[in-house]
Amino acid sequence: MERLHEPGPEERFLQTPGSRREKLYRQMRLIRRFEERLLRQFDEGDVSGTTHACIGQEADAVGVINHLRRGDVVFSNHRCHGHFLAFSDEPKLLAAEVLGRRSGVVGGRGGSQHICWESFYSNGIQGGIVPVSVGMALAEKFSGRQAMATVFLGDGTFGEGVIYEAFNMASLWSAPILFVVENNRWAQSTPVEKELAGDMVARATSFDIEAGQIASTDAEELYDHFQPLVAGVRESGRPRLEVIDTYRLCHHSKSDDKRPRQEVEEHRKDDPLPKLRARLDDSAAETIDEEVEERIEAAFSWALEQPMANDEELVDPLVEAAP
Amino acid sequence: MGTSVLKSLNDGLHQIMGDDERVVVMGEDLLDPYGGAFKVTRGLSTKYPGRVWTTPISEAGFVGVASGMAIRGLRPVVEIMFGDFLMLAADQLVNHAAKFRWMYGDKVDVPLVVRAPMGGRRGYGPTHSQTLEKHFLGVPGLAVVAIHPLVEPGELLRRAVLEDRRPLLFIENKKMYARSLRRAVNGQIGPMEVFSNDAVYPTMTLAFGGLVGGDVTIVAYGGMVEIAVAAAERLLIEDEIYAEVVVPTELQPFDVQPVADSVRRTGRLVTCEEASRAAGFGAEVSARVCDESFDALRAAPVRVAAHPVPIANAPTLEQKLLPDIEDVVSAVRMAIERPDSSIRAGVG
């Protein structure tokens, strides 16, 4: 395993100067502006394939991840930009990765859905990351390290059977893992009413996993809500599941949004960014906005100057025929 | 009676767990006194409590759990009770474990070993008798090793668990568990001389009277190895056909060189597998031999394989549909007598 940088997300958050409110807003602003810039680069033809933005869900990332410590495992999914930026604070590396550059998080091999940085991982298969994360949590415990794992899943992921196998084993074997369910009400183009019977919290509690639900896009509220939950997993060494009812204000992946326009517009009043910005002094907010603009500009200018991943990447001695 | 394959594996696991505390063993019904469906893990849970995890019936789930453990520094060994159930874990193997290292820019290793007993001839019927590893050949990043009684299975398992960085399928064979190891004595196994390429997972070449040239190269792995050797002995006695038997142990990545070298000496190729023929091991070996030594082939390669139907429960049907000594003998005779393409419809 790689050597870890100091400090972890929690320590970095606490050490950063400014009020908690300002810091949460700065992080969310970075995530939002990163993705907006990324979508612009997409339109300019710089992004290959597609990209999944988390616009509208930024409060989840900062509400949860700022409580995690150095060495804690995070496993994220296809919609991982917010989680990654909250965990790493490395917009340059992510920009380079999504733009297919050699200096990206994983050298352009993964793109935005498949990255690894220190103890942060993501993969693009629904559900399959959940047992892997349980195994990671158990390995931390087995090895006597004090770390825990957090895995992000969505309402759509509840259709994958393997997550129930993972819940079962997490509970049976007391894995220190937090399952964070971002219920954004839409699995790609399918509304939750058409993909989910019953209740997500009840599914977890039926495995003897403590579970709860919060409807919020308020970063401060989520930060306060998750503080004792993360501490609880760490102290009890038991799994916990928490559903966040949120909303995706953007497409699922680039340019594929057929949801009712009115519904989307109604949810804009819950946009986590203006909600938190309204609680800041104008001048403080403006300063943060400018600061973030500079970082985003620097990250993307840097990334666009990096060499593309080239075919040296394709030489893999471990996959070639035996000697 | 010598050491059985089962004992070699069981002894190997005991030693591996004793040597390295990072090793954990996981699978269904592993705890003593039951000790696993085929008893490969017998005694481990008594000796190493806390490191043997008996699981719910959740192949996808626990292969995923083990994969996560491997990334975070443990050395998990997973047992799939019947190899057929590997298909339940295919997503974890193909879309997760096999990809992680490369996809993550070589920042992680996934030293995961998944053991799976394959094969029929025990009357277990369509869903407990298959030979399914061909579906996992050709998945970049996933190694596939198949043991047989000519190697030390416990030692190869130790290499896979403690010395290999790759996620690895370790293919065993149900019928083979009770077989005794066939160790070479003075470089001979029975009437055949044995040559090994000394790879980590070695390829053995067996020949009558040294590598001096013969009539045909028979390639066989796993449960087909002893059948191929028996066929070679019969062909010599009945037909005076000199066969070389090449036995690879690592199926993926596949080192074709020992096979290609043998074909250069014999000019003919017969491949053997217990699975059905289409898109299988024999097809890959034939293609690779054509790449390496096409000019040496004097006849079209022949593939020995199972009939393409589910493995029947009735012994008369099972016996008939799985390839046996007689099928290998016939295939070799056809390869030698009829060096034209019509023989390719031959066996199975």
XYZ file of C-alpha atoms in Angstrom, chain A residues 1-2 71 73 75 105-106 109-110 114-116 119 121-123 125 128-129 131-132 135-136 138-140 142-143 145 162 165 168-169 172-173 313 316 318-323, chain B residues 21 24 26 50-51 53-56 58-62 64-65 68-69 71-74 91-92 95-96 100-108 140-141 165-166 250 253-255:
86
model
C 0.000 0.000 0.000
C 1.055 3.550 -0.637
C -6.070 5.837 6.589
C -11.110 3.866 3.429
C -15.125 3.619 -1.778
C -4.882 10.289 -10.523
C -4.296 6.919 -12.196
C -6.274 4.545 -17.142
C -9.474 4.909 -15.170
C -12.202 4.333 -11.741
C -9.689 6.051 -9.529
C -7.500 5.326 -6.556
C -7.179 5.039 0.651
C -11.156 4.089 -4.425
C -13.953 4.177 -6.979
C -15.377 1.746 -9.509
C -20.073 -1.252 -11.395
C -19.967 -4.647 -6.554
C -17.974 -2.110 -4.587
C -18.661 -6.245 -0.569
C -15.175 -5.012 -1.519
C -13.634 -6.576 3.044
C -11.524 -3.438 3.351
C -12.661 -6.024 7.945
C -9.007 -5.969 6.886
C -8.482 -2.751 8.836
C -8.256 -7.658 11.482
C -4.914 -5.900 11.105
C -5.523 -0.562 12.597
C -24.795 -8.394 -3.918
C -24.827 -10.275 0.752
C -25.302 -9.621 5.853
C -21.566 -10.225 6.174
C -22.354 -10.968 10.979
C -18.675 -10.061 11.158
C 0.888 2.442 -20.413
C 2.075 -4.805 -18.414
C 2.023 -9.119 -15.055
C -0.425 -9.767 -17.876
C 2.061 -10.872 -20.511
C 2.762 -14.558 -21.007
C 4.888 -16.287 -18.410
C 8.688 -16.237 -18.843
C -0.464 -14.295 9.701
C -7.117 -15.825 5.982
C -12.847 -17.971 3.562
C -10.310 -16.351 13.880
C -8.551 -16.735 10.552
C -14.180 -17.418 7.997
C -17.109 -19.665 7.227
C -19.448 -17.678 5.056
C -23.082 -17.394 4.146
C -22.861 -15.644 -1.002
C -20.149 -16.327 -3.568
C -20.269 -12.860 -5.119
C -20.266 -11.268 -1.693
C -17.404 -13.150 -0.132
C -15.735 -9.278 -3.082
C -14.936 -9.172 0.626
C -11.118 -5.840 -0.532
C -9.062 -7.618 2.128
C -6.105 -4.679 -1.440
C -5.756 -3.707 2.204
C -2.863 -6.028 2.947
C -4.242 -9.482 3.779
C -18.534 -9.841 -11.657
C -16.191 -9.632 -8.698
C -15.025 -6.305 -13.193
C -13.295 -5.790 -9.885
C -8.019 -3.003 -9.822
C -4.234 -3.082 -10.091
C -3.852 -1.835 -13.640
C -6.894 0.409 -13.624
C -5.581 2.116 -10.491
C -2.232 2.868 -12.073
C -0.375 0.054 -10.267
C -1.097 1.679 -6.901
C -2.602 -1.504 -5.467
C -6.497 -9.489 -18.498
C -5.164 -9.338 -14.972
C 0.722 -10.411 -6.534
C -2.058 -11.258 -8.952
C -0.580 -21.940 -15.679
C -1.186 -16.108 -19.004
C -0.249 -19.076 -21.153
C 3.339 -19.823 -22.097
